[in-house]
XYZ file of C-alpha atoms in Angstrom:
171
model
C -34.569 -3.919 -23.848
C -31.897 -1.269 -23.964
C -28.518 -3.042 -24.496
C -26.846 -0.589 -22.116
C -28.725 -1.900 -19.053
C -27.009 -5.337 -19.021
C -23.614 -3.640 -19.413
C -24.350 -1.290 -16.479
C -25.266 -4.302 -14.343
C -21.998 -5.970 -15.360
C -20.074 -2.832 -14.408
C -21.794 -2.825 -10.982
C -20.694 -6.452 -10.554
C -17.183 -5.443 -11.570
C -17.132 -2.634 -9.006
C -18.221 -4.911 -6.170
C -15.713 -7.608 -7.137
C -12.900 -5.032 -7.258
C -13.909 -3.725 -3.818
C -13.938 -7.280 -2.453
C -10.149 -7.404 -2.767
C -9.974 -4.799 0.005
C -11.585 -7.200 2.499
C -9.300 -8.398 5.267
C -11.476 -11.349 6.288
C -12.330 -14.308 4.052
C -15.961 -14.120 5.173
C -16.395 -10.583 3.842
C -14.401 -11.390 0.693
C -16.623 -14.341 -0.185
C -19.802 -12.383 0.588
C -18.792 -9.469 -1.636
C -17.673 -11.820 -4.412
C -21.078 -13.488 -4.197
C -22.905 -10.149 -4.297
C -20.861 -9.064 -7.326
C -21.717 -12.391 -8.960
C -25.405 -11.556 -8.577
C -24.961 -8.480 -10.781
C -23.086 -10.582 -13.319
C -25.971 -13.077 -13.203
C -28.300 -10.243 -14.242
C -25.800 -9.061 -16.876
C -25.492 -12.479 -18.505
C -29.182 -13.386 -18.335
C -30.065 -10.140 -20.120
C -27.513 -10.701 -22.893
C -28.652 -14.315 -23.335
C -25.470 -16.009 -22.083
C -27.178 -18.568 -19.856
C -24.087 -20.486 -18.763
C -22.452 -17.319 -17.457
C -25.701 -16.310 -15.785
C -26.260 -19.582 -13.952
C -22.582 -19.996 -13.043
C -22.673 -16.558 -11.424
C -25.827 -17.467 -9.525
C -24.005 -20.574 -8.281
C -21.039 -18.332 -7.373
C -23.376 -16.297 -5.176
C -24.418 -19.461 -3.336
C -20.783 -20.620 -3.165
C -19.829 -17.264 -1.646
C -22.487 -17.623 1.033
C -21.449 -21.213 1.786
C -17.693 -20.564 1.819
C -18.051 -17.405 3.922
C -18.296 -19.668 6.940
C -14.717 -20.834 7.456
C -15.541 -24.511 7.836
C -14.026 -26.866 5.287
C -16.888 -29.318 5.279
C -16.716 -31.674 2.308
C -20.470 -31.410 1.773
C -19.992 -27.745 0.833
C -17.554 -28.651 -1.921
C -19.790 -31.455 -3.216
C -22.827 -29.145 -3.191
C -20.954 -26.472 -5.159
C -19.713 -29.001 -7.715
C -23.225 -30.382 -8.204
C -24.564 -26.841 -8.650
C -22.035 -26.166 -11.418
C -22.931 -29.415 -13.184
C -26.626 -28.544 -12.984
C -25.940 -24.998 -14.237
C -23.988 -26.325 -17.207
C -26.704 -28.841 -18.097
C -29.459 -26.222 -17.795
C -27.560 -23.716 -19.932
C -27.059 -26.374 -22.643
C -30.769 -27.107 -22.494
C -31.569 -23.397 -23.027
C -28.970 -22.841 -25.755
C -27.696 -26.004 -27.399
C -25.797 -24.342 -30.234
C -22.374 -26.013 -30.622
C -20.563 -22.667 -30.319
C -22.270 -21.795 -27.026
C -21.721 -25.274 -25.570
C -17.992 -25.080 -26.308
C -17.810 -21.544 -24.885
C -19.699 -22.605 -21.749
C -17.349 -25.562 -21.218
C -14.463 -23.131 -20.627
C -15.758 -21.427 -17.469
C -17.479 -24.652 -16.366
C -14.221 -26.597 -16.287
C -12.461 -23.686 -14.577
C -15.156 -23.348 -11.906
C -15.061 -27.061 -11.081
C -11.313 -26.870 -10.337
C -11.375 -23.404 -8.732
C -14.048 -24.403 -6.222
C -11.669 -27.112 -4.955
C -8.810 -24.612 -4.640
C -11.081 -22.148 -2.828
C -12.365 -24.881 -0.524
C -8.798 -25.890 0.354
C -7.933 -22.228 0.886
C -4.352 -22.050 -0.463
C -4.057 -18.454 -1.759
C -1.018 -19.179 -3.921
C -2.679 -22.096 -5.730
C -5.807 -20.001 -6.237
C -3.800 -17.156 -7.808
C -1.783 -19.423 -10.115
C -4.940 -21.095 -11.359
C -6.646 -17.706 -11.700
C -3.912 -16.458 -14.022
C -3.316 -19.726 -15.871
C -6.847 -20.886 -16.634
C -9.747 -19.366 -14.705
C -9.558 -15.785 -15.959
C -8.454 -16.666 -19.516
C -11.417 -19.039 -19.896
C -13.843 -16.393 -18.643
C -12.177 -13.779 -20.868
C -12.882 -15.862 -23.957
C -16.454 -16.444 -22.788
C -16.977 -12.744 -22.022
C -15.513 -11.596 -25.345
C -17.742 -13.889 -27.404
C -20.813 -12.899 -25.352
C -19.900 -9.189 -25.234
C -19.892 -8.683 -21.466
C -17.803 -5.535 -21.054
C -17.859 -5.694 -17.247
C -16.822 -9.349 -17.401
C -13.896 -8.606 -19.717
C -12.605 -5.842 -17.449
C -13.225 -7.923 -14.314
C -11.208 -10.900 -15.531
C -8.395 -8.621 -16.695
C -8.386 -7.069 -13.231
C -8.402 -10.518 -11.581
C -5.324 -11.588 -13.547
C -3.398 -8.402 -12.753
C -4.403 -8.567 -9.089
C -3.334 -12.220 -8.838
C -0.006 -11.463 -10.517
C 0.662 -8.598 -8.090
C -0.132 -10.902 -5.157
C 2.302 -13.552 -6.407
C 5.040 -10.977 -7.064
C 4.628 -9.559 -3.548
C 4.708 -13.040 -2.032
C 7.924 -13.859 -3.894
C 9.456 -10.514 -2.955
C 8.624 -11.027 0.756
C 10.489 -14.354 0.811
């Protein structure tokens, strides 16, 4: 397969994720984030980074579940179980020590981030995004050569920092 195709799919995912930040309603934000995650699923599956692929597929499902503004605990538990299953399946497909360690980074970040997203505190989400979520995905994306993923996580950190600066300035 042409190595450019997975990168184009990653860039499409990046574009949708960037556009999602323009959404005024949480429902639309989560739906667009999920749709962007689908393109990253395709990107990662084609480059052989199974953890990233399956985590993004789970993000699509999480986006659909969280788009309904009900904080039902079963949604959080379902998302957490999906991430655990995705991690286990990715280790089964690629059990090299390097890939397991790399996959642990976004896995641990997703487990915590899904709780923050479920609780819905934007400030906590942004702090965690800058402090751990995006850096862990950046490392994963760099080692797996996902150009769209690298740019997307860089954008997420800058966007979160701008949000926090604006919040502080408004107070």
